[in-house]
XYZ file of C-alpha atoms in Angstrom:
764
model
C -2.582 -68.307 -35.263
C -5.328 -71.482 -35.305
C -8.996 -70.858 -36.257
C -10.813 -71.349 -33.643
C -14.524 -72.967 -33.584
C -17.287 -71.278 -32.238
C -18.560 -74.068 -30.442
C -14.711 -74.380 -28.204
C -14.737 -70.675 -27.996
C -18.420 -70.986 -26.274
C -17.331 -74.022 -24.637
C -14.830 -72.480 -22.499
C -16.708 -69.278 -22.043
C -19.414 -71.504 -20.173
C -16.197 -73.707 -17.949
C -15.391 -70.351 -17.200
C -18.798 -68.952 -15.699
C -19.081 -72.723 -13.852
C -15.516 -72.212 -12.377
C -15.834 -68.791 -11.647
C -17.747 -68.995 -8.193
C -15.655 -71.844 -6.479
C -12.148 -69.807 -8.012
C -12.970 -66.733 -5.639
C -14.786 -69.720 -2.736
C -11.070 -70.866 -2.664
C -9.086 -67.389 -2.863
C -12.178 -65.646 -0.340
C -11.067 -68.960 1.920
C -7.027 -68.265 1.308
C -7.314 -64.841 2.464
C -6.981 -63.106 -0.468
C -9.202 -60.256 -1.303
C -10.554 -59.873 -4.837
C -11.017 -56.438 -6.393
C -14.098 -55.292 -6.902
C -15.559 -55.774 -10.459
C -17.610 -52.059 -11.690
C -21.102 -52.584 -12.969
C -22.471 -51.826 -16.143
C -26.245 -50.983 -16.848
C -28.682 -53.163 -18.433
C -28.225 -53.446 -21.892
C -25.246 -51.051 -22.031
C -24.184 -50.974 -25.718
C -20.970 -52.655 -27.092
C -18.356 -50.138 -28.245
C -16.194 -50.721 -31.845
C -13.705 -48.074 -32.796
C -12.363 -48.741 -36.219
C -9.405 -46.546 -36.964
C -7.843 -46.854 -40.801
C -4.285 -45.711 -41.567
C -4.044 -43.368 -44.240
C -7.342 -42.712 -46.076
C -8.041 -39.765 -47.368
C -10.941 -37.716 -47.311
C -11.889 -38.851 -51.108
C -10.748 -42.446 -51.920
C -13.756 -44.340 -50.617
C -16.751 -44.546 -52.501
C -18.638 -44.179 -48.477
C -17.501 -40.416 -49.011
C -17.788 -39.992 -52.975
C -14.606 -41.916 -54.116
C -13.757 -43.941 -56.380
C -12.739 -46.933 -54.649
C -15.377 -49.553 -53.629
C -16.282 -50.040 -49.519
C -20.015 -51.318 -49.797
C -19.319 -52.578 -46.046
C -18.849 -49.019 -45.367
C -21.902 -47.603 -46.933
C -24.241 -50.025 -45.788
C -22.665 -48.893 -42.054
C -23.204 -45.559 -43.105
C -26.701 -45.806 -44.494
C -28.076 -47.277 -40.838
C -26.099 -44.720 -39.463
C -24.425 -41.269 -40.022
C -21.767 -39.305 -41.887
C -19.768 -37.008 -40.467
C -17.948 -34.525 -43.071
C -15.879 -31.994 -41.015
C -14.605 -34.321 -38.499
C -10.802 -34.018 -38.116
C -7.717 -36.021 -37.177
C -3.827 -34.581 -36.093
C -2.340 -34.397 -40.135
C -0.618 -38.447 -38.313
C -0.262 -41.456 -36.742
C 0.877 -41.544 -33.963
C -0.456 -38.493 -32.478
C -4.033 -39.042 -34.123
C -3.995 -42.383 -32.605
C -3.011 -40.818 -28.848
C -5.681 -37.998 -28.996
C -8.162 -40.323 -29.974
C -7.042 -42.821 -27.229
C -7.155 -40.515 -24.586
C -10.125 -37.828 -25.599
C -6.755 -34.984 -24.890
C -4.642 -32.825 -27.687
C -1.576 -35.169 -28.864
C 0.707 -32.907 -26.985
C -1.173 -32.661 -23.880
C -0.555 -36.652 -23.642
C 3.986 -36.046 -24.630
C 3.010 -37.376 -28.604
C 4.237 -33.885 -30.267
C 4.895 -36.813 -33.239
C 6.623 -40.463 -32.572
C 7.942 -42.739 -29.794
C 10.824 -42.731 -31.920
C 11.303 -39.001 -31.856
C 10.321 -38.638 -28.487
C 12.804 -36.063 -26.232
C 12.669 -34.735 -22.199
C 10.006 -32.116 -23.108
C 6.125 -32.605 -21.990
C 4.418 -32.230 -25.055
C 7.264 -34.814 -26.431
C 8.258 -37.426 -24.419
C 6.183 -40.317 -25.822
C 4.597 -41.595 -22.731
C 0.855 -41.026 -21.785
C 0.902 -39.852 -18.587
C -1.470 -42.055 -15.789
C -3.546 -38.486 -14.982
C -4.617 -39.180 -18.950
C -6.457 -42.394 -19.178
C -7.538 -43.974 -22.264
C -10.882 -45.007 -23.357
C -9.802 -48.311 -23.098
C -8.946 -47.203 -19.275
C -12.427 -45.557 -18.589
C -14.609 -48.476 -20.304
C -12.330 -51.111 -18.441
C -13.530 -49.121 -14.621
C -17.029 -49.408 -16.254
C -17.464 -52.820 -15.989
C -16.224 -53.713 -19.841
C -14.067 -55.631 -21.161
C -11.552 -54.426 -23.110
C -9.683 -55.420 -27.096
C -7.241 -53.678 -29.489
C -5.879 -55.685 -32.470
C -3.950 -54.010 -34.782
C -1.566 -50.855 -34.661
C -0.550 -49.396 -32.102
C 2.523 -46.945 -32.462
C 2.559 -44.820 -28.975
C 4.841 -47.121 -27.132
C 8.606 -45.503 -26.266
C 11.427 -47.210 -28.292
C 13.349 -48.219 -25.489
C 9.966 -49.884 -23.950
C 10.017 -51.935 -26.946
C 12.154 -54.520 -25.684
C 11.048 -58.100 -24.206
C 11.208 -57.234 -20.769
C 9.272 -53.966 -21.536
C 8.882 -52.254 -19.518
C 5.385 -52.601 -20.838
C 3.816 -49.567 -19.305
C 2.731 -48.313 -22.170
C 1.694 -51.155 -24.532
C -1.935 -51.540 -24.657
C -2.030 -53.614 -22.220
C -0.302 -51.483 -19.674
C -3.116 -48.564 -21.325
C -6.638 -50.704 -20.527
C -6.824 -53.279 -23.177
C -7.023 -56.455 -21.532
C -6.107 -58.210 -25.240
C -4.052 -57.001 -27.632
C -2.957 -58.698 -31.080
C -0.985 -56.568 -33.332
C 2.254 -54.629 -34.008
C 3.362 -51.828 -31.854
C 4.900 -49.618 -34.490
C 3.919 -47.405 -37.546
C 3.595 -50.020 -40.493
C 4.412 -53.445 -40.538
C 4.613 -56.142 -44.046
C 1.339 -57.313 -44.784
C 2.223 -61.042 -45.687
C 4.786 -61.259 -42.486
C 3.924 -59.128 -40.183
C 5.455 -58.383 -36.842
C 3.319 -59.446 -34.572
C 2.558 -59.134 -30.600
C 0.376 -60.704 -28.078
C -0.217 -59.138 -24.902
C 3.623 -58.491 -24.311
C 5.125 -61.266 -26.325
C 6.463 -61.516 -30.318
C 5.103 -64.218 -31.576
C 6.548 -66.669 -34.346
C 4.227 -67.174 -35.919
C 4.008 -67.984 -39.854
C 0.831 -66.300 -41.318
C 0.933 -68.902 -44.054
C 0.117 -67.170 -46.841
C -2.746 -64.691 -44.337
C -2.672 -61.422 -45.175
C -3.013 -59.438 -41.760
C -6.219 -57.854 -42.490
C -7.379 -61.614 -42.365
C -5.424 -62.657 -38.983
C -7.174 -59.023 -37.452
C -10.415 -59.660 -37.807
C -10.378 -63.535 -36.728
C -8.860 -62.297 -33.542
C -11.039 -59.822 -33.328
C -14.484 -61.881 -33.387
C -12.104 -64.482 -31.518
C -11.956 -61.731 -28.482
C -16.071 -61.102 -28.727
C -16.756 -64.585 -28.869
C -15.541 -65.244 -25.452
C -17.204 -62.552 -24.355
C -19.020 -63.695 -20.791
C -22.485 -61.292 -20.343
C -20.110 -58.414 -20.160
C -20.003 -55.574 -22.753
C -16.937 -55.494 -24.845
C -15.065 -52.662 -26.061
C -12.921 -53.157 -29.248
C -10.489 -51.015 -30.655
C -9.741 -52.207 -34.591
C -6.770 -50.610 -35.875
C -5.782 -52.487 -39.353
C -2.095 -51.322 -40.940
C -3.884 -50.595 -44.219
C -3.909 -48.841 -46.194
C -0.509 -48.127 -45.044
C 2.320 -48.696 -47.151
C 3.445 -51.188 -47.782
C 0.272 -51.918 -50.207
C 0.367 -55.506 -50.644
C -3.293 -57.634 -51.275
C -4.617 -60.640 -53.015
C -3.984 -60.347 -56.754
C -7.589 -60.807 -57.410
C -8.700 -57.403 -55.215
C -6.648 -55.004 -57.496
C -7.069 -57.452 -60.182
C -10.682 -56.235 -60.075
C -9.829 -52.555 -60.778
C -7.717 -53.453 -63.924
C -7.945 -50.509 -66.151
C -10.915 -48.375 -63.857
C -8.121 -45.482 -63.519
C -6.557 -45.610 -66.929
C -7.938 -41.781 -67.091
C -5.787 -40.912 -64.224
C -5.062 -38.614 -61.473
C -6.565 -35.880 -62.666
C -9.624 -37.510 -63.958
C -10.385 -39.321 -60.447
C -10.115 -36.206 -58.561
C -12.894 -34.411 -60.777
C -15.032 -37.181 -60.610
C -14.515 -38.032 -56.634
C -15.337 -33.533 -56.914
C -18.731 -34.247 -58.839
C -19.641 -37.351 -56.650
C -19.204 -35.594 -53.528
C -21.415 -32.622 -54.170
C -24.083 -34.952 -55.570
C -23.902 -36.673 -52.236
C -23.738 -33.699 -50.240
C -20.764 -34.303 -48.404
C -19.766 -30.881 -49.919
C -21.401 -27.469 -50.305
C -22.476 -26.927 -54.023
C -20.776 -23.787 -54.452
C -17.581 -25.218 -53.138
C -14.197 -24.990 -55.568
C -11.481 -27.790 -56.196
C -8.204 -26.248 -55.463
C -5.779 -26.097 -58.712
C -3.328 -29.135 -59.110
C -0.523 -28.847 -56.469
C 3.139 -27.942 -58.557
C 4.748 -30.613 -57.311
C 2.122 -33.113 -58.927
C 2.295 -33.165 -62.947
C -0.445 -33.246 -65.209
C -1.178 -36.761 -65.847
C -1.553 -36.199 -69.541
C 2.112 -35.116 -70.224
C 3.404 -38.373 -68.508
C 5.151 -40.502 -70.743
C 3.032 -44.364 -71.399
C 5.206 -46.190 -68.849
C 4.571 -43.599 -66.260
C 0.798 -44.157 -67.206
C 1.429 -47.956 -67.090
C 3.139 -48.111 -63.866
C 1.614 -45.325 -61.812
C -1.977 -47.373 -62.532
C -1.147 -50.672 -61.087
C 0.305 -48.960 -57.980
C -3.078 -47.024 -57.773
C -4.591 -50.277 -58.956
C -3.152 -52.523 -55.440
C -3.642 -49.276 -53.450
C -7.531 -49.974 -54.254
C -7.663 -53.467 -53.807
C -5.787 -53.100 -50.579
C -8.585 -50.926 -49.535
C -11.626 -52.556 -50.683
C -10.061 -55.906 -49.148
C -10.316 -53.982 -45.500
C -13.594 -52.949 -46.059
C -14.256 -56.733 -46.800
C -12.750 -57.442 -43.355
C -14.255 -54.415 -41.271
C -17.929 -56.569 -43.184
C -16.493 -59.748 -42.098
C -17.065 -58.411 -38.483
C -19.941 -56.600 -39.013
C -21.992 -59.662 -40.678
C -20.403 -61.791 -37.684
C -21.580 -58.820 -34.985
C -25.302 -59.696 -36.715
C -25.323 -63.254 -36.616
C -24.801 -63.452 -32.878
C -27.629 -60.748 -32.328
C -25.175 -57.976 -30.805
C -25.226 -55.638 -34.065
C -28.197 -54.101 -33.276
C -26.693 -52.529 -29.410
C -23.305 -51.677 -30.708
C -21.790 -47.910 -30.954
C -19.605 -48.113 -33.834
C -16.680 -45.496 -34.672
C -15.025 -45.280 -37.856
C -12.425 -43.120 -38.503
C -11.430 -43.202 -42.166
C -8.094 -42.459 -42.014
C -5.495 -40.909 -39.713
C -4.089 -38.717 -41.421
C -4.870 -37.322 -44.899
C -3.398 -39.278 -47.953
C 0.432 -40.289 -47.922
C 2.635 -38.103 -50.046
C 5.193 -40.591 -48.343
C 5.770 -41.928 -52.039
C 7.314 -40.305 -53.491
C 6.514 -38.111 -56.909
C 7.605 -41.427 -58.505
C 6.088 -44.356 -56.485
C 8.191 -47.307 -54.919
C 8.139 -50.582 -54.869
C 10.827 -50.903 -52.351
C 10.389 -48.366 -49.403
C 13.181 -46.414 -48.210
C 15.104 -47.719 -50.763
C 13.046 -45.368 -53.328
C 15.232 -42.780 -51.497
C 18.337 -43.696 -53.507
C 16.935 -43.038 -56.457
C 16.069 -39.487 -56.216
C 14.689 -39.360 -60.585
C 12.572 -42.366 -59.855
C 14.545 -44.913 -62.149
C 10.972 -45.945 -63.773
C 12.682 -48.203 -65.628
C 13.528 -49.927 -62.652
C 10.306 -50.144 -61.128
C 8.725 -51.436 -64.426
C 10.570 -54.516 -63.955
C 9.078 -55.124 -60.729
C 5.264 -54.023 -61.564
C 4.407 -57.606 -61.123
C 5.856 -57.716 -57.768
C 3.461 -54.944 -56.866
C 0.720 -55.773 -54.073
C 3.273 -59.235 -53.247
C 5.432 -59.825 -50.771
C 8.504 -59.262 -52.860
C 7.519 -55.320 -52.932
C 7.061 -52.635 -50.672
C 4.626 -50.648 -52.350
C 3.401 -46.904 -52.112
C 1.762 -44.857 -54.942
C 2.744 -41.968 -55.950
C 2.385 -38.074 -54.974
C -0.178 -38.007 -58.201
C -2.733 -39.751 -56.009
C -2.351 -38.725 -52.609
C -3.898 -35.280 -54.338
C -6.450 -37.292 -55.728
C -7.351 -39.371 -53.294
C -7.496 -36.455 -50.629
C -10.173 -35.190 -52.602
C -11.914 -32.117 -52.804
C -8.901 -30.707 -50.008
C -5.718 -29.600 -51.111
C -2.044 -30.713 -48.956
C -1.662 -34.443 -47.743
C -0.471 -36.221 -44.225
C 2.217 -34.718 -42.218
C 0.313 -30.812 -43.500
C -1.131 -29.986 -40.221
C -2.164 -26.259 -42.104
C -4.580 -27.980 -43.692
C -7.975 -29.537 -44.464
C -6.045 -32.301 -46.813
C -3.244 -33.748 -44.162
C -6.338 -32.789 -41.237
C -9.923 -33.556 -42.556
C -11.102 -37.235 -42.566
C -14.528 -38.838 -42.776
C -16.077 -40.549 -39.664
C -19.037 -42.999 -39.951
C -21.241 -43.212 -37.013
C -23.383 -46.371 -36.287
C -25.736 -47.372 -33.384
C -28.780 -49.021 -34.616
C -30.586 -48.902 -31.569
C -29.629 -45.701 -30.296
C -29.648 -43.568 -34.432
C -32.813 -42.559 -35.821
C -31.877 -40.284 -38.135
C -30.401 -43.736 -40.696
C -28.198 -42.175 -43.901
C -27.993 -38.864 -42.347
C -25.796 -36.014 -42.844
C -23.513 -33.754 -39.961
C -21.431 -31.072 -40.779
C -20.648 -30.521 -37.084
C -17.032 -29.390 -36.255
C -15.250 -32.548 -34.825
C -12.461 -33.742 -34.070
C -10.723 -37.118 -32.623
C -10.296 -36.090 -28.960
C -14.338 -35.969 -29.375
C -14.628 -39.516 -30.208
C -14.274 -40.343 -26.297
C -16.940 -38.003 -25.183
C -18.951 -39.147 -27.266
C -18.774 -42.665 -26.523
C -19.399 -42.133 -23.215
C -22.620 -39.935 -23.515
C -24.237 -42.121 -25.454
C -24.108 -45.140 -23.576
C -24.540 -42.936 -20.151
C -21.220 -43.710 -18.805
C -19.267 -41.863 -16.520
C -15.291 -40.729 -16.865
C -13.920 -41.677 -13.272
C -12.572 -39.105 -11.208
C -9.414 -41.819 -10.243
C -8.055 -44.487 -12.164
C -5.677 -46.899 -10.599
C -5.194 -44.898 -7.743
C -4.650 -41.262 -9.789
C -6.800 -38.311 -9.665
C -7.790 -37.889 -13.689
C -6.896 -34.819 -15.661
C -10.914 -33.547 -17.381
C -10.770 -34.816 -21.001
C -10.381 -32.399 -23.378
C -13.105 -33.749 -26.202
C -16.532 -32.544 -26.742
C -18.987 -34.970 -27.429
C -20.470 -35.123 -30.309
C -24.073 -36.674 -28.764
C -25.826 -33.319 -29.527
C -25.654 -33.693 -33.116
C -26.762 -37.671 -33.670
C -30.599 -35.804 -32.853
C -30.501 -32.937 -34.507
C -28.574 -32.317 -37.297
C -28.640 -28.353 -37.690
C -27.148 -27.879 -33.596
C -24.531 -25.542 -34.455
C -20.956 -27.090 -33.559
C -20.112 -27.101 -29.922
C -16.431 -28.163 -30.882
C -15.276 -24.481 -32.005
C -11.635 -23.972 -30.996
C -8.679 -26.746 -32.114
C -5.137 -26.186 -32.596
C -2.826 -28.082 -35.161
C 1.104 -28.248 -34.802
C 3.337 -31.240 -36.856
C 6.652 -30.598 -37.083
C 6.223 -26.831 -36.892
C 3.410 -26.742 -39.189
C 1.090 -25.491 -37.365
C -3.260 -24.263 -37.394
C -5.823 -22.552 -35.767
C -9.364 -23.310 -35.616
C -12.072 -20.996 -34.101
C -15.580 -20.351 -35.134
C -15.277 -20.877 -38.757
C -12.086 -19.038 -39.330
C -8.813 -20.638 -40.035
C -5.130 -19.466 -39.748
C -1.733 -22.414 -40.480
C 1.390 -21.648 -41.792
C 2.679 -24.815 -43.675
C 6.843 -24.807 -41.955
C 10.056 -24.874 -43.143
C 12.184 -27.006 -40.846
C 15.129 -25.073 -40.338
C 14.125 -21.731 -40.393
C 12.422 -19.069 -38.233
C 9.398 -19.369 -37.077
C 8.642 -15.791 -37.207
C 9.398 -15.586 -40.412
C 6.028 -18.212 -40.928
C 3.651 -16.979 -43.120
C 0.470 -17.421 -42.713
C -3.050 -17.647 -44.351
C -6.273 -17.299 -43.680
C -9.391 -18.729 -44.900
C -13.351 -18.950 -43.808
C -13.570 -22.661 -43.949
C -17.235 -22.460 -43.364
C -18.031 -20.989 -46.542
C -15.048 -22.374 -48.083
C -13.420 -25.511 -46.690
C -11.490 -26.410 -49.891
C -8.859 -23.501 -48.570
C -8.961 -21.792 -52.065
C -9.656 -17.581 -51.038
C -6.705 -16.820 -48.535
C -8.236 -13.684 -46.642
C -4.872 -13.033 -44.938
C -4.389 -9.371 -46.442
C -7.604 -8.344 -46.477
C -8.282 -9.335 -42.564
C -5.242 -9.203 -41.065
C -6.827 -8.107 -37.951
C -8.623 -11.567 -37.544
C -5.226 -13.130 -39.108
C -3.531 -11.518 -35.538
C -6.758 -12.681 -33.664
C -6.296 -16.203 -34.878
C -2.593 -16.070 -34.337
C -2.866 -14.737 -30.827
C -5.259 -17.609 -30.213
C -2.881 -20.338 -31.298
C -0.306 -19.270 -29.180
C -2.830 -19.519 -26.123
C -3.633 -23.063 -26.982
C -0.510 -23.535 -27.419
C 0.854 -22.821 -23.974
C -2.348 -24.408 -22.122
C -1.678 -28.122 -24.328
C 2.458 -27.982 -23.714
C 3.214 -27.439 -27.654
C 5.667 -25.294 -27.143
C 8.733 -24.934 -27.768
C 7.964 -25.833 -30.578
C 10.061 -28.043 -32.576
C 10.750 -28.585 -36.626
C 13.375 -30.905 -36.402
C 12.078 -33.899 -34.477
C 12.843 -36.400 -37.751
C 16.358 -36.249 -36.366
C 15.941 -37.918 -33.386
C 15.357 -41.203 -35.507
C 19.002 -41.294 -36.170
C 19.582 -41.310 -32.483
C 19.935 -44.883 -31.113
C 17.157 -45.091 -28.924
C 17.111 -48.714 -28.452
C 16.694 -51.007 -24.856
C 20.335 -51.307 -25.524
C 21.484 -47.455 -26.664
C 23.980 -47.202 -23.447
C 25.802 -50.473 -23.417
C 29.160 -50.559 -24.960
C 29.046 -54.205 -24.673
C 25.664 -56.563 -25.170
C 25.327 -59.809 -24.497
C 22.050 -61.890 -25.889
C 21.305 -66.049 -25.614
C 19.325 -66.971 -28.087
C 16.332 -67.412 -25.780
C 16.065 -63.589 -25.762
C 13.500 -63.739 -29.278
C 12.268 -62.146 -31.339
C 12.901 -57.637 -31.083
C 11.536 -54.825 -31.689
C 13.971 -53.008 -34.579
C 13.652 -49.774 -33.391
C 14.355 -51.453 -29.973
C 17.189 -53.863 -31.152
C 20.939 -53.228 -30.459
C 22.553 -51.152 -33.824
C 23.799 -52.994 -36.469
C 24.094 -50.361 -39.492
C 25.676 -47.238 -38.551
C 28.262 -47.297 -36.162
C 31.343 -50.158 -35.747
C 30.766 -53.095 -33.633
C 32.081 -56.687 -33.471
C 29.509 -59.052 -33.399
C 30.546 -62.816 -32.340
C 28.260 -65.875 -32.482
C 29.701 -68.786 -29.954
C 28.297 -71.403 -31.458
C 29.469 -76.084 -32.102
C 30.276 -76.545 -36.380
C 29.142 -79.510 -37.333
C 29.874 -80.956 -40.719
C 26.277 -80.199 -42.057
C 26.063 -77.214 -40.419
C 23.830 -74.166 -41.431
C 21.288 -71.465 -41.166
C 21.129 -67.914 -39.727
C 22.966 -67.147 -36.933
C 21.955 -62.924 -36.493
C 19.356 -61.574 -38.529
C 18.432 -57.488 -38.219
C 15.679 -56.692 -40.541
C 14.674 -58.154 -43.747
C 13.990 -57.810 -47.762
C 13.487 -54.261 -47.356
C 16.806 -53.572 -45.354
C 18.495 -55.711 -43.467
C 21.922 -57.845 -42.175
C 22.226 -61.503 -42.116
C 24.866 -63.500 -40.446
C 24.559 -67.225 -41.421
C 26.289 -70.669 -42.445
C 25.721 -72.147 -45.814
C 27.807 -75.042 -47.478
C 30.742 -74.640 -44.649
C 30.846 -70.736 -44.626
C 30.434 -67.687 -43.005
C 27.908 -65.217 -44.504
C 27.806 -61.570 -44.216
C 24.662 -60.579 -46.562
C 23.159 -56.965 -46.356
C 20.198 -54.984 -48.741
C 18.516 -51.430 -48.938
C 15.619 -53.116 -50.826
C 17.459 -51.587 -54.023
C 21.099 -52.782 -53.982
C 22.568 -55.843 -52.391
C 26.173 -57.001 -51.033
C 27.284 -60.607 -49.793
C 30.476 -61.722 -48.126
C 31.813 -64.561 -47.558
C 34.360 -66.513 -45.887
C 37.512 -67.464 -48.446
C 38.004 -70.919 -46.522
C 35.908 -73.563 -45.187
C 34.922 -73.279 -41.227
C 36.347 -76.151 -38.878
C 34.364 -78.030 -36.796
C 33.100 -78.108 -33.310
C 33.043 -75.180 -30.177
C 34.427 -71.690 -31.604
C 33.030 -68.394 -32.164
C 32.932 -66.396 -35.691
C 32.804 -62.440 -35.334
C 31.606 -59.840 -38.357
C 33.784 -57.001 -37.883
C 31.323 -53.801 -39.228
C 33.474 -50.816 -40.018
C 31.497 -47.871 -41.677
C 33.234 -44.712 -43.812
C 31.022 -42.243 -44.657
C 32.275 -41.936 -48.037
C 33.308 -45.245 -49.429
C 31.349 -48.418 -47.569
C 31.783 -49.991 -44.687
C 34.358 -52.855 -44.276
C 33.489 -56.274 -43.352
C 35.327 -58.796 -41.757
C 34.156 -61.819 -41.248
C 36.813 -64.460 -38.576
C 37.174 -67.554 -36.938
C 38.195 -67.688 -33.561
C 39.820 -64.194 -34.350
C 41.858 -65.808 -37.036
C 40.493 -63.601 -40.190
C 38.920 -65.546 -42.971
C 36.964 -63.378 -45.278
C 36.540 -59.478 -46.066
C 34.683 -57.394 -48.197
C 33.130 -53.886 -48.915
C 29.427 -53.319 -48.511
C 27.706 -50.112 -49.370
C 27.084 -47.179 -46.391
C 25.485 -44.304 -47.696
C 24.654 -41.441 -45.392
C 26.148 -42.608 -42.606
C 23.558 -45.347 -42.965
C 23.851 -49.421 -44.306
C 19.675 -49.856 -44.231
C 17.136 -49.379 -42.089
C 15.135 -52.154 -40.473
C 12.183 -50.696 -39.708
C 9.466 -52.879 -41.031
C 10.975 -56.075 -38.946
C 13.010 -56.995 -35.968
C 16.296 -58.355 -34.908
C 16.784 -62.544 -33.825
C 18.934 -64.650 -33.437
C 19.420 -68.380 -34.863
C 16.563 -67.302 -37.426
C 15.653 -65.361 -40.363
C 11.863 -64.691 -38.856
C 10.238 -62.911 -40.887
C 11.598 -62.096 -44.934
C 14.723 -63.047 -45.784
C 17.813 -60.604 -45.313
C 19.306 -63.126 -48.749
C 17.788 -64.353 -51.298
C 20.598 -67.399 -50.536
C 17.887 -69.178 -47.886
C 13.544 -68.808 -47.210
C 13.284 -67.800 -43.698
C 12.782 -68.832 -40.766
C 15.896 -70.207 -41.914
C 16.733 -71.524 -38.522
C 20.367 -73.335 -37.618
C 20.351 -76.674 -36.808
C 23.269 -76.990 -34.775
C 24.080 -75.610 -31.028
C 24.155 -71.590 -30.416
C 25.154 -70.849 -27.386
C 26.025 -66.657 -27.118
C 26.009 -63.593 -29.096
C 28.392 -60.781 -27.831
C 28.111 -57.531 -29.404
C 30.860 -54.911 -28.456
C 30.899 -51.092 -29.986
C 34.274 -49.827 -28.630
C 35.894 -49.470 -32.157
C 39.208 -49.657 -32.674
C 41.703 -46.198 -31.620
C 42.582 -45.159 -35.513
C 39.580 -46.838 -37.447
C 37.252 -45.292 -39.396
C 34.529 -45.028 -37.952
C 31.605 -43.074 -39.213
C 31.379 -39.840 -36.152
C 28.791 -38.365 -38.328
C 26.333 -38.677 -40.543
C 24.148 -36.445 -43.280
C 21.477 -35.650 -40.896
C 19.526 -34.134 -43.979
C 19.721 -37.319 -46.307
C 18.364 -39.615 -42.709
C 15.160 -37.231 -42.255
C 14.633 -37.566 -45.628
C 14.584 -42.075 -45.174
C 13.145 -41.288 -42.306
C 9.516 -39.219 -43.028
C 9.700 -41.097 -45.872
C 8.817 -44.307 -44.551
C 6.076 -42.851 -41.887
């Protein structure tokens, strides 16, 4: 994305203002009816919602953490800090609940778009009668913008041809720039502008910078209308990638380890008044080793992981600061309501016990392979590592709470900080609020503060009521009792219910009977860190709360409970899943990995029709990238098939030089669960090469962060034999993918589902 000067943007806005009356007049003369524009009141506030990703309660300095976030501190110093605010425990459900003001099962996001099943609470389709904040504010006369992570589009809708119903622009955002699914490479992001996949080369620029530039550009183009901006960076979800100067700032700062970090943060939080003085720190989780018990090599590796993470969070704070500085410089800050939710869930456990430099590839090394990771230690943070820290740092940055992301039964999974800033409207600068809140509350809070109404109808569709409770009452009264008194939680069978300061919850083990789950009971009003289980002492209260969960679950489409949703990732739910033969032309553009034709777990014959010249070279088809993908390319007169899962790489080439002229080149992929996949290369039906590539647990690799391209490898290269995009320099006419397996072929009919579930859950 090129820099656009403020002058050019203002000139464009002025030109639009001058031309608008003439355009309207011409439309009227032509008999075209112009849609009525909603009007906002004089001086209506702008609104910015900022949602960070995978940040534990005790990570940022503004809530007692040891990672410096001075811009969030400054924002809180002239606004309010909410210490009893909650999310759903995981990405898409939190985002759906936040944007709609309704519980996540109410809007079909019981888990992810990638795990959708045909049940109202889990179909990943936000219904039209439960409009998003963007639709509501747009109806009230606001311009609406979104940048960053979305993760609410069903996989089968993510093709270049849509449908775009559940894309950001289909849910009320007039402009969108970001990535559609759960994560993306920060140095080579998979970006969409509106509904168009981008080919932009970031040229070494970080995704945070790109998103902030675009957010400022959107605001700069405003023309006398209030705006709503949803700013949702990929930070600090894995991969943890950031420029070296940011991680170097923390060199040696965390050498004392995660146990010391946790104790320091706990003390800070008491000092800042964020938790009661009598709060107890839960014991270390049994799955986390004591820092003192680690080897010197483990300490060196794990410290580097966290230095990188800390740099990533601090850099994200700096980009937020750049956005705020622009608001101040343009005179818009004082009348802008800014809400910052620091994390869509608790800190992530997905780096496993040992951490990872290779994303999903880490699951191939259940014992961590510390020696291999140490060889890659200087890659952590760079484009050559898909890094995530080990479990001990997740517990540390969740201080003072226990458990972590995905655990909907625990405050460690669901309690996240909220900062609310509005210089024009908040008098108690630097105040702290302890009222219970949930992400569904932010929409009604914003509407009440801005004196706006949720319309009864949007686009002719009658709207269901908003399920959240406004927190506006707490802005002027720090001691007001909580008005949000009941809230259920559920993710993949793990569940909890909060009511009037009490909480009951159970950590469900998938595959076991729900009625055998063991429930715990806490009085979180006096025991916020859930250290004193009262289930045995107060069985009547537990029975009461379990019954309340059942009634809330029926009300909000939680039932039937599902604990096998991660298995849905193994299903082919792409836009091409029902086609035995897929026909594609080079102009199809970039296709997101989850929506693309599947090339990694079942038999196929892929044929490319092309012209081959004496110097022809480049990628014909690429799926995925450096940390999981396959690529078919020409180089040095030969045809190559390359594959990697981030750890193991394979390369097969033709045995003979390719013939020039019009040709059909074919790659046949025939997987076998126990011995890998047989790869056979053909030119015009004649076999020209053969080999074997690794297949574990029924898959060759998992292309989540990157997508599918014809005629290039757009983001990171699958093979180190070339640099992306390595576009094919000849004429490429057509690609055919035939999934009809020949009779008697060794095709994987089933896979080790348990391991695939593990692979995917690590990625979320």
